[in-house]
XYZ file of C-alpha atoms in Angstrom:
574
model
C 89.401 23.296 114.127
C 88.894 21.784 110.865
C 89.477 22.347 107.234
C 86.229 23.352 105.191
C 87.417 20.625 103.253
C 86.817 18.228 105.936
C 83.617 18.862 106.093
C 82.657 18.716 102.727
C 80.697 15.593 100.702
C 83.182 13.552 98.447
C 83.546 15.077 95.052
C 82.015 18.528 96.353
C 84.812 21.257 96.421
C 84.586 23.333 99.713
C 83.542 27.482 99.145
C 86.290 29.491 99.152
C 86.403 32.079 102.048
C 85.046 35.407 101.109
C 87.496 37.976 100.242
C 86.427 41.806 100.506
C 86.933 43.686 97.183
C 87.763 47.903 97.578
C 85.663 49.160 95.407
C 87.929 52.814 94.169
C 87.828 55.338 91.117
C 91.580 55.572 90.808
C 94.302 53.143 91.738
C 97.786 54.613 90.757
C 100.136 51.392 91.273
C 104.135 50.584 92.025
C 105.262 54.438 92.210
C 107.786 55.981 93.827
C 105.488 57.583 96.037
C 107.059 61.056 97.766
C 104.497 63.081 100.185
C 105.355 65.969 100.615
C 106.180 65.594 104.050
C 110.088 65.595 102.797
C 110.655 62.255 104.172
C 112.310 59.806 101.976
C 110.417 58.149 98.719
C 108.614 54.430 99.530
C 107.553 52.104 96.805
C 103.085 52.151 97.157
C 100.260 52.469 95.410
C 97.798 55.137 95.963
C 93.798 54.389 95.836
C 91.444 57.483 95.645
C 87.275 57.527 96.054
C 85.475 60.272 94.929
C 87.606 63.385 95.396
C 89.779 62.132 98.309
C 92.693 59.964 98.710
C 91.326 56.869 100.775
C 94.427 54.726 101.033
C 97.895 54.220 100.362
C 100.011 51.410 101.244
C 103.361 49.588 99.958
C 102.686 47.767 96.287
C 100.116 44.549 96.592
C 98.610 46.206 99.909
C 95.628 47.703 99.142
C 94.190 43.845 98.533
C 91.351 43.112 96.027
C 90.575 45.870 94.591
C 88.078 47.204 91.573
C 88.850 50.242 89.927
C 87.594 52.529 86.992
C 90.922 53.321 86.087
C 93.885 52.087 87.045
C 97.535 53.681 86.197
C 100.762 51.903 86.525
C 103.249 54.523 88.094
C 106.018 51.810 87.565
C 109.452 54.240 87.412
C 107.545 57.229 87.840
C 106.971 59.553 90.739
C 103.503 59.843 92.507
C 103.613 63.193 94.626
C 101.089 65.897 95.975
C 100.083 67.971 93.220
C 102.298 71.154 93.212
C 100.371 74.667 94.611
C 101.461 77.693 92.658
C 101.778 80.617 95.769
C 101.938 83.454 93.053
C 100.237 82.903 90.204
C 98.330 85.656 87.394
C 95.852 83.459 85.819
C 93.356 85.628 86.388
C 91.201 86.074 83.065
C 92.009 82.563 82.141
C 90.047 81.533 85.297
C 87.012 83.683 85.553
C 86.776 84.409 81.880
C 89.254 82.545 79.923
C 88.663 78.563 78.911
C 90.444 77.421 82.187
C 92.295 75.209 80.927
C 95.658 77.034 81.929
C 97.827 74.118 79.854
C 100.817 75.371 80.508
C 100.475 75.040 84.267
C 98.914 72.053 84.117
C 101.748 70.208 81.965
C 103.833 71.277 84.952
C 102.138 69.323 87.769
C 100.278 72.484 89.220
C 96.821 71.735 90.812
C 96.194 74.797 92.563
C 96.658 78.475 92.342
C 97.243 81.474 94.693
C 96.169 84.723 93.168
C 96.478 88.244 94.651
C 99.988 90.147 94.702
C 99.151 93.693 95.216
C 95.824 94.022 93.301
C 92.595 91.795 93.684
C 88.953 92.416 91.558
C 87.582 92.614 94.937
C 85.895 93.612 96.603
C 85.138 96.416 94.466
C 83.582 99.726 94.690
C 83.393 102.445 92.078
C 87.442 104.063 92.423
C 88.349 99.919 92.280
C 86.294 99.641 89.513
C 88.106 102.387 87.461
C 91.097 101.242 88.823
C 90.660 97.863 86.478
C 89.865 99.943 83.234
C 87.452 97.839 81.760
C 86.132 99.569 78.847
C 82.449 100.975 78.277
C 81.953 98.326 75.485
C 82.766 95.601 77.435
C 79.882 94.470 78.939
C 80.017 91.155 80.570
C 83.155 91.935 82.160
C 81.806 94.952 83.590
C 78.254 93.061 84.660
C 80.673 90.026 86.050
C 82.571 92.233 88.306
C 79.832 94.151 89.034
C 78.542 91.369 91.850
C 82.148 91.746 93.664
C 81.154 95.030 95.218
C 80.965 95.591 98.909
C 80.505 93.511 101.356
C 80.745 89.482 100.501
C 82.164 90.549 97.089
C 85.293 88.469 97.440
C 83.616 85.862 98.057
C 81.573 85.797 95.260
C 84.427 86.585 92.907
C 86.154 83.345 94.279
C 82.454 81.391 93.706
C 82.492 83.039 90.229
C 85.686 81.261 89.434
C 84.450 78.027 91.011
C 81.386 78.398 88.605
C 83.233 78.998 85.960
C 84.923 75.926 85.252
C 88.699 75.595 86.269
C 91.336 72.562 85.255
C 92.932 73.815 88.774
C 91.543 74.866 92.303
C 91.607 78.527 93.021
C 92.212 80.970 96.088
C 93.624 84.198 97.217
C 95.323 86.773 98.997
C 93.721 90.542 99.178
C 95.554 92.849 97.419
C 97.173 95.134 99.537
C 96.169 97.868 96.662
C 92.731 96.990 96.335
C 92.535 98.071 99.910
C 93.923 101.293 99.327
C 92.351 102.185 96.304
C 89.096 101.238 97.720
C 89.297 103.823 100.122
C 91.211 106.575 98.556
C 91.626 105.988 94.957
C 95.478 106.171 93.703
C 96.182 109.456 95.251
C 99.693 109.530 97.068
C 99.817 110.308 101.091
C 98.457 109.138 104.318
C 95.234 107.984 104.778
C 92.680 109.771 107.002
C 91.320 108.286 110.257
C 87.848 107.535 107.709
C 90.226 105.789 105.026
C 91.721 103.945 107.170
C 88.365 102.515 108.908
C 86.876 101.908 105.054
C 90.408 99.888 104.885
C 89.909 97.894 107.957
C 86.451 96.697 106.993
C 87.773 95.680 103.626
C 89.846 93.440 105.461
C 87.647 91.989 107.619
C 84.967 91.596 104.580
C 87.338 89.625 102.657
C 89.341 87.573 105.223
C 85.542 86.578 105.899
C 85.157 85.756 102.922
C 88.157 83.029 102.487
C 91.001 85.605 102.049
C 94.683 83.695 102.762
C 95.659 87.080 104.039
C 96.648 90.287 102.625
C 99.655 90.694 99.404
C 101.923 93.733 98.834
C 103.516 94.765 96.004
C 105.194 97.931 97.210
C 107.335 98.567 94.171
C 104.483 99.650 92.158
C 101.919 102.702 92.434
C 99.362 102.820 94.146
C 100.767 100.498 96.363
C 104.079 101.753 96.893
C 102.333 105.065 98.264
C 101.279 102.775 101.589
C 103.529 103.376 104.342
C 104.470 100.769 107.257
C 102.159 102.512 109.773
C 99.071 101.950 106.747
C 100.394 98.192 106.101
C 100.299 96.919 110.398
C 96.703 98.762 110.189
C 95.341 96.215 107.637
C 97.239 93.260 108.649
C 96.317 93.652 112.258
C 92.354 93.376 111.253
C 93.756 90.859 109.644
C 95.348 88.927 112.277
C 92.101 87.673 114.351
C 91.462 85.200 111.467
C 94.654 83.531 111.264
C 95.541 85.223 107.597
C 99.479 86.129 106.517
C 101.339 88.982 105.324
C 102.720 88.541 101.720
C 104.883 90.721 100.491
C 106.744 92.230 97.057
C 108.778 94.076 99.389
C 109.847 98.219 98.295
C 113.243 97.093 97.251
C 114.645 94.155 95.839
C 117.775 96.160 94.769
C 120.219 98.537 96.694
C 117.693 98.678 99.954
C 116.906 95.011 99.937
C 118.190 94.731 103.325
C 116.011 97.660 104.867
C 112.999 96.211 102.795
C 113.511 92.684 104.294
C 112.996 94.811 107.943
C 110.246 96.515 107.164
C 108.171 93.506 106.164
C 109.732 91.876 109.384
C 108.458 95.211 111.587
C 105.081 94.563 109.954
C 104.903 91.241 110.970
C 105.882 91.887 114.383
C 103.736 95.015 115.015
C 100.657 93.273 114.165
C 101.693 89.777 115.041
C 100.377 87.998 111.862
C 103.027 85.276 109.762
C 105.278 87.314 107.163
C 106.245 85.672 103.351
C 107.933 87.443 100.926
C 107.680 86.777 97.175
C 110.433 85.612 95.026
C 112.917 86.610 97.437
C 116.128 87.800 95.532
C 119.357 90.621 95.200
C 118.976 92.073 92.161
C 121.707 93.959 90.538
C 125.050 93.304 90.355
C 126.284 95.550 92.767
C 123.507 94.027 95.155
C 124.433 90.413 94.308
C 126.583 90.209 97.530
C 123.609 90.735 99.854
C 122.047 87.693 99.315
C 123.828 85.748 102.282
C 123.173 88.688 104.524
C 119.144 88.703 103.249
C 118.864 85.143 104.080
C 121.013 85.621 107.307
C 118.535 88.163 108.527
C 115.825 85.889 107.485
C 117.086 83.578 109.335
C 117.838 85.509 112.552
C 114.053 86.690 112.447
C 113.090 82.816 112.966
C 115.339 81.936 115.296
C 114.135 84.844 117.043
C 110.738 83.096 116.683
C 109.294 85.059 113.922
C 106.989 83.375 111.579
C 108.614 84.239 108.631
C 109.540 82.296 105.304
C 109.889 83.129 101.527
C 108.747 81.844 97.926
C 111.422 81.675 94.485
C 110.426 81.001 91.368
C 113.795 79.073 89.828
C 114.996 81.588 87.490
C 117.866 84.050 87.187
C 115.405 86.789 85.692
C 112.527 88.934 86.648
C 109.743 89.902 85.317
C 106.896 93.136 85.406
C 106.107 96.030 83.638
C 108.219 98.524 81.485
C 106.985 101.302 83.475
C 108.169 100.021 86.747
C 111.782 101.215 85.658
C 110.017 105.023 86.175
C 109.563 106.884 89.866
C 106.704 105.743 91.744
C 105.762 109.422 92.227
C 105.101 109.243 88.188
C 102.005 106.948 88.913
C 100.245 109.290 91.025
C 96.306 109.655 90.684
C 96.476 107.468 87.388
C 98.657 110.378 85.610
C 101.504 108.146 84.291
C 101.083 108.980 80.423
C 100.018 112.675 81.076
C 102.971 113.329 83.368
C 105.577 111.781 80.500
C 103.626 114.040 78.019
C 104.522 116.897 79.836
C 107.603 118.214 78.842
C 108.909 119.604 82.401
C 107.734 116.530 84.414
C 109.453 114.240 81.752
C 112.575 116.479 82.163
C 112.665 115.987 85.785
C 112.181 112.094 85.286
C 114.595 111.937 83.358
C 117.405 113.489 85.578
C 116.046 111.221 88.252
C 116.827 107.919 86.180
C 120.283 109.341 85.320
C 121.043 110.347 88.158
C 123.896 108.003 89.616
C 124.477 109.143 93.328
C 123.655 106.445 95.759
C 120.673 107.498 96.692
C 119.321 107.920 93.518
C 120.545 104.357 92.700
C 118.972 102.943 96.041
C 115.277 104.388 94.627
C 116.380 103.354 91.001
C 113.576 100.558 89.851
C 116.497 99.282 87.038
C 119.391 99.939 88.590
C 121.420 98.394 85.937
C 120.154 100.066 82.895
C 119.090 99.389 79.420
C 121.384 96.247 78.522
C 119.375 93.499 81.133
C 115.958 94.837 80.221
C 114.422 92.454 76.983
C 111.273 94.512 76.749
C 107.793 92.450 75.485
C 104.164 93.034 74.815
C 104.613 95.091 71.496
C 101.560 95.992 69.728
C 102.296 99.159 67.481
C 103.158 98.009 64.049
C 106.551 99.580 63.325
C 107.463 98.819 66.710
C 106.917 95.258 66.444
C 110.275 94.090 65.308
C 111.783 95.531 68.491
C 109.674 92.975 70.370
C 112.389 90.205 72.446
C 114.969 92.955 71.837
C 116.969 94.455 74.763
C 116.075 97.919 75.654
C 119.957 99.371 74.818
C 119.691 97.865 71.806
C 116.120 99.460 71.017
C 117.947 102.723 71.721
C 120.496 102.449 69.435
C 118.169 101.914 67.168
C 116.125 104.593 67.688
C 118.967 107.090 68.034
C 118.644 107.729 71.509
C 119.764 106.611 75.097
C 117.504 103.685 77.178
C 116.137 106.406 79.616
C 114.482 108.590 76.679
C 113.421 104.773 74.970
C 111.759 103.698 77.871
C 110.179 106.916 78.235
C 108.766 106.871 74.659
C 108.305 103.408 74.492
C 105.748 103.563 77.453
C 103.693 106.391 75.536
C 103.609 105.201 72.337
C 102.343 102.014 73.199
C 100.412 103.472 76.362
C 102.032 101.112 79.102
C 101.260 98.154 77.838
C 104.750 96.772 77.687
C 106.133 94.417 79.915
C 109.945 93.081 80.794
C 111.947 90.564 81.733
C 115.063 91.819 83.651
C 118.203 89.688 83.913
C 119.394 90.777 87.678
C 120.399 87.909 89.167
C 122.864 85.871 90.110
C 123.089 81.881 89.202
C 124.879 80.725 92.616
C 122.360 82.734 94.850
C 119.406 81.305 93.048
C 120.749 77.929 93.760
C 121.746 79.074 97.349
C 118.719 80.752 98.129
C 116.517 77.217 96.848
C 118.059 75.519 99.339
C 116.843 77.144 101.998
C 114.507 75.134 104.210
C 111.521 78.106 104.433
C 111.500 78.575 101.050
C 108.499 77.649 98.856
C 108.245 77.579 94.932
C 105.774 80.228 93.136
C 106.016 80.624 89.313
C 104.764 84.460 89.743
C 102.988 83.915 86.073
C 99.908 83.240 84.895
C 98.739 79.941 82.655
C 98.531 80.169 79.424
C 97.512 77.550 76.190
C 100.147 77.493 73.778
C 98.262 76.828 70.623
C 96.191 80.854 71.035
C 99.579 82.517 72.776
C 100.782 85.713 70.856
C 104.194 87.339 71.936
C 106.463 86.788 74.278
C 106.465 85.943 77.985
C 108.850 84.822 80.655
C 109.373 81.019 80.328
C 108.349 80.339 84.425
C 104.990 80.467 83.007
C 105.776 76.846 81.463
C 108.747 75.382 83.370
C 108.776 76.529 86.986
C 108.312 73.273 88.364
C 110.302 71.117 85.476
C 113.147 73.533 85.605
C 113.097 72.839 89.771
C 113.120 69.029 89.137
C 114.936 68.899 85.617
C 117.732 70.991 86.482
C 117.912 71.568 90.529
C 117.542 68.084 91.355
C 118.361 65.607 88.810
C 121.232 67.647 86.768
C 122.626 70.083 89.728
C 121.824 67.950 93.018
C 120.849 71.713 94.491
C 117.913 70.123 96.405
C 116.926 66.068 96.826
C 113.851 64.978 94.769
C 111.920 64.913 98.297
C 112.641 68.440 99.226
C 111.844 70.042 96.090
C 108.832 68.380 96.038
C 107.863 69.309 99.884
C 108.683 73.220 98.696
C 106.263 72.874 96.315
C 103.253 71.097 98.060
C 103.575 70.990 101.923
C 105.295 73.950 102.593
C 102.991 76.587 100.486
C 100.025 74.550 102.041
C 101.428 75.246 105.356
C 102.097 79.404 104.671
C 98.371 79.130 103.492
C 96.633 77.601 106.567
C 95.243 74.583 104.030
C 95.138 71.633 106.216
C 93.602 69.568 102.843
C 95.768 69.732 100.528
C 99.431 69.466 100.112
C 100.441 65.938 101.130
C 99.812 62.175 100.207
C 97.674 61.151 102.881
C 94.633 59.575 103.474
C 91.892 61.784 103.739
C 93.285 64.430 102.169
C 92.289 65.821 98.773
C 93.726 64.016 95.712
C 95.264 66.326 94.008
C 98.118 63.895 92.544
C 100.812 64.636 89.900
C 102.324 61.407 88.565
C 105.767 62.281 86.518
C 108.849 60.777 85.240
C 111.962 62.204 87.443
C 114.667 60.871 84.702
C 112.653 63.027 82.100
C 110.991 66.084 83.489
C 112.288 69.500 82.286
C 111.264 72.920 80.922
C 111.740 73.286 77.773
C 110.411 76.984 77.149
C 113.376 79.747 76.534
C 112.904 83.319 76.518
C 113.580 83.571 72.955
C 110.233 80.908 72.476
C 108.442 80.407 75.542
C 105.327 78.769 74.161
C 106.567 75.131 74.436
C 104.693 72.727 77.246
C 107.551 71.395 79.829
C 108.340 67.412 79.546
C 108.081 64.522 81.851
C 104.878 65.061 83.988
C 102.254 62.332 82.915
C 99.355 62.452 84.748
C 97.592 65.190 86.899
C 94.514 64.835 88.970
C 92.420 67.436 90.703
C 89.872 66.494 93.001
C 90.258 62.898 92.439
C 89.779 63.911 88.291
C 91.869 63.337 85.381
C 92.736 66.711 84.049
C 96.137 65.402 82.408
C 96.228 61.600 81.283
C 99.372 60.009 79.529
C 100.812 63.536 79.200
C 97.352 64.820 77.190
C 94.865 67.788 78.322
C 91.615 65.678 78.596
C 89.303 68.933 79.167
C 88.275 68.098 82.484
C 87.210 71.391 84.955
C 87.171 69.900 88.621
C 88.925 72.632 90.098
C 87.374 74.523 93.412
C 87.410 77.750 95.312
C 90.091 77.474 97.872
C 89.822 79.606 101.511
C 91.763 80.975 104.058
C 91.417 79.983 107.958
C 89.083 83.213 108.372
C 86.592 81.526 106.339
C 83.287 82.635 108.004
C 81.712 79.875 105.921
C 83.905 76.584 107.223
C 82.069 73.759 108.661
C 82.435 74.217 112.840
C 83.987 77.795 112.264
C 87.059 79.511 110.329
C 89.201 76.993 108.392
C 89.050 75.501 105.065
C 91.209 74.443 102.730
C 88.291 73.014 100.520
C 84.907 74.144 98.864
């Protein structure tokens, strides 16, 4: 065959073949691209169209290409963008600028909402249950479309609406279901309560649901039994949702907790996960390897059961969770400490120190690991950051009577962070294969943040990378990054999300593994991690050269109950 060239007159260059051109929106080149998958980091470039990922191949093998933007990952990481299994942003994004900055600067592209309590669906008890105040309005119109039937669903459209940096989804709160069928009354549910709880399910697993969330530490919630929690999770169970769990102790009956979120799973045969797994208090610190042994005898067993951490050596919740559950009861909590017997008989119950009063203690280790937050009341201000024995000495009292007046004065509002845990288990516990990351915090913007808040609100996922993997070598760069995308996509039933992959959704994070790191403290928590450079959601720039650029691409993520998936349940998109 010959050359073109043959062919050609003298003097008359011969056309050059044609050569295809890609045309692409985003072409992230010469990264070190890790997918989630856990297998080990290739050299690539990644191309995505429109709001998918459409190829990815080793540098130079994509071909011609055009591009609106391209980025040049050279030294950097290019990895799935990290899913948040626990997060609180929940004003921030249904009413808030949804932005969420701080999650954001962290590589996060989508969060799970839901332990224990969810705005829907709602009825009128739910609807008390929030406390939204007479004056406020357009709250109370907003959440007035979540009732009944189809209301979680439009809560989770309400949020798409609104205008989100990140995607969106949830898990029912286990509490929502309760309180929607009995109010916050302690006891059993009747035969009708527990029908009105089984549709609630059904409505909202329905509805895109990712299953239902406990939180059994804190009233109402704690008042379910185990019979009440297989009842809800086995309406769950026909659309393919999971148990999630705060389970009743994380302290002194850890290990009986851990098997009653196991008989759960088994009794209604629906995938178990329990939040920030941990052994909190120092007496309970030795449990850890016989938690994650159990944990581990439950799979091999062939349970479907893993966990979530957030990578941290401290807790966080409210100040009143230190008080008896039974304290909570029909929304009585400040009446019940104003009452002079009922506060007596609280107290003796937090001082009491016989084991099982410590096993049902809720701060088992007392005042001097409790820095208490949230202040509000002017000459209580300065105590704000402070621990709670040194509040007392202050105040010329002991940390059971502080807490107790510290809770009326400033009408529970005041939250916590309690410092239970043990360095060496966290870093023991991280490296276990079936556990996923969760920062178990909400977003917030730096510049508008008042007080103080625990610092896994900014550095979860720096903190992971920063410390874990570059300083400690507790994980390898591919694993921590697989905990945080794959793994939390695969306890969720999203087959969209999660990996590198053509076809998949391009949610990317693109950041520097010899500089990422958290730099928020307890002490000032406000400060924006380091080292991630460029986020996308959807295929959009929400985070460019380590700036916010205002973009709102984020979508309403669904369970695999979805009523409304294209060819049946199953979504992990719109």
């Amino acid at each position: 065959m010959l050359a073109l060239s043959a062919c050609a007159p003298s003097g008359v260059r011969a056309p050059e073949p044609a050569v295809d051109v890609a045309q692409y929106d985003v072409v992230i080149r010469n990264g070190r691209i890790v997918d989630g998958t856990g297998n080990p980091w290739f050299l690539g470039d990644v191309a995505i169209r429109g709001d998918r990922i459409a190829a990815i191949a080793r540098p130079g093998g994509l071909g011609r290409v055009q591009a609106a933007r391209v980025f040049d990952a050279r030294g950097l990481v290019v990895a799935p963008g990290f899913i948040d299994i626990q997060s609180h942003s929940w004003g921030a994004l249904l009413t808030g600028d949804g932005r969420v900055l701080s999650k954001i600067h962290q590589g996060v592209t989508s969060e799970i909402l839901g332990e224990s309590f969810t705005p829907a669906p709602l009825n009128d008890r739910t609807l008390a249950y929030i406390g939204l105040g007479a004056a406020d309005t357009v709250r109370r119109a907003l959440h007035a479309t979540f009732y009944g039937a189809g209301g979680f669903g439009r809560w989770l459209e309400a949020m798409e609406q609104h205008g989100n940096a990140v995607n969106v989804g949830s898990f029912l709160g286990a509490e929502t279901i309760r309180v929607y069928a009995r109010g916050e009354s302690e006891g059993a549910p009747s035969s009708a309560e527990l029908d009105s709880m089984r549709q609630v399910v059904r409505w909202a697993m329905q509805d895109g649901a990712f299953g239902i969330s406990s939180a059994l530490i804190y009233p109402p919630g704690a008042y379910a039994a185990t019979s009440e929690l297989v009842e809800s999770a086995r309406a769950m169970a026909p659309y393919r949702g999971a148990y999630i769990t705060h389970i009743r102790s994380e302290e002194a009956r850890v290990l009986e907790a851990i098997d009653e979120a196991l008989e759960i799973g088994r009794e209604a045969r629906v995938p178990v996960i329990i939040y920030h797994l941990k052994a909190a208090g120092r007496s309970n610190w030795w449990k850890a390897g016989s938690m994650v042994a159990k944990i581990d005898s439950a799979r091999a067993a062939g349970q479907d059961v893993t966990a979530t951490m957030y990578p941290y050596p401290a807790s966080s919740n409210s100040l009143s969770a230190c008080l008896p559950a039974w304290t909570s009861a029909d929304g009585r909590l400040l009446e019940n400490l104003r009452d002079r017997a009922t506060r007596a008989r609280v107290s003796a119950e937090m001082r009491d120190t016989s084991e099982a009063a410590r096993a049902a203690a809720g701060c088992p280790d007392g005042g001097d690991v409790i820095m208490v937050l949230g202040f509000r009341t002017p000459e209580l201000r300065k105590f704000d950051g402070l621990r709670l024995g040194q509040i007392a000495d202050s105040l010329g009292t002991d940390w059971v009577d502080a807490l107790i007046d510290l809770t009326i004065r400033e009408e529970n509002r005041l939250s916590k962070i309690t410092f239970s845990m043990n360095e060496e288990n966290v870093a023991m516990q991280l490296q276990q294969p079936w556990v996923s990351i969760g920062s178990d915090a909400g977003g917030q913007n730096p510049e508008g943040a008042r007080g103080l808040t625990h610092p896994r609100a900014y550095g979860t996922w720096p903190r992971l990378l920063g410390r874990y993997v570059r300083e400690q070598g507790v994980l390898t760069l591919e694993d921590a990054v697989r905990k945080s995308t794959a793994l939390p996509a695969s306890q969720l039933g999203l087959r969209d999300r999660g990996l590198l992959r053509e076809g998949m959704y391009a949610d990317v994070v693109v950041f520097d593994p010899a500089t990422i790191l958290d730099l928020a403290t307890y002490e000032q928590p406000h400060q924006l991690a380091r080292g991630v450079k460029h986020v996308f959601v959807n295929g959009v720039p929400v985070l460019q050269n380590g700036q916010a650029t205002g973009a709102t691409p984020g979508r309403a993520l669904r369970g695999p109950g979805w009523r409304g998936a294209p060819g049946g349940p199953g979504s992990g998109g719109r």
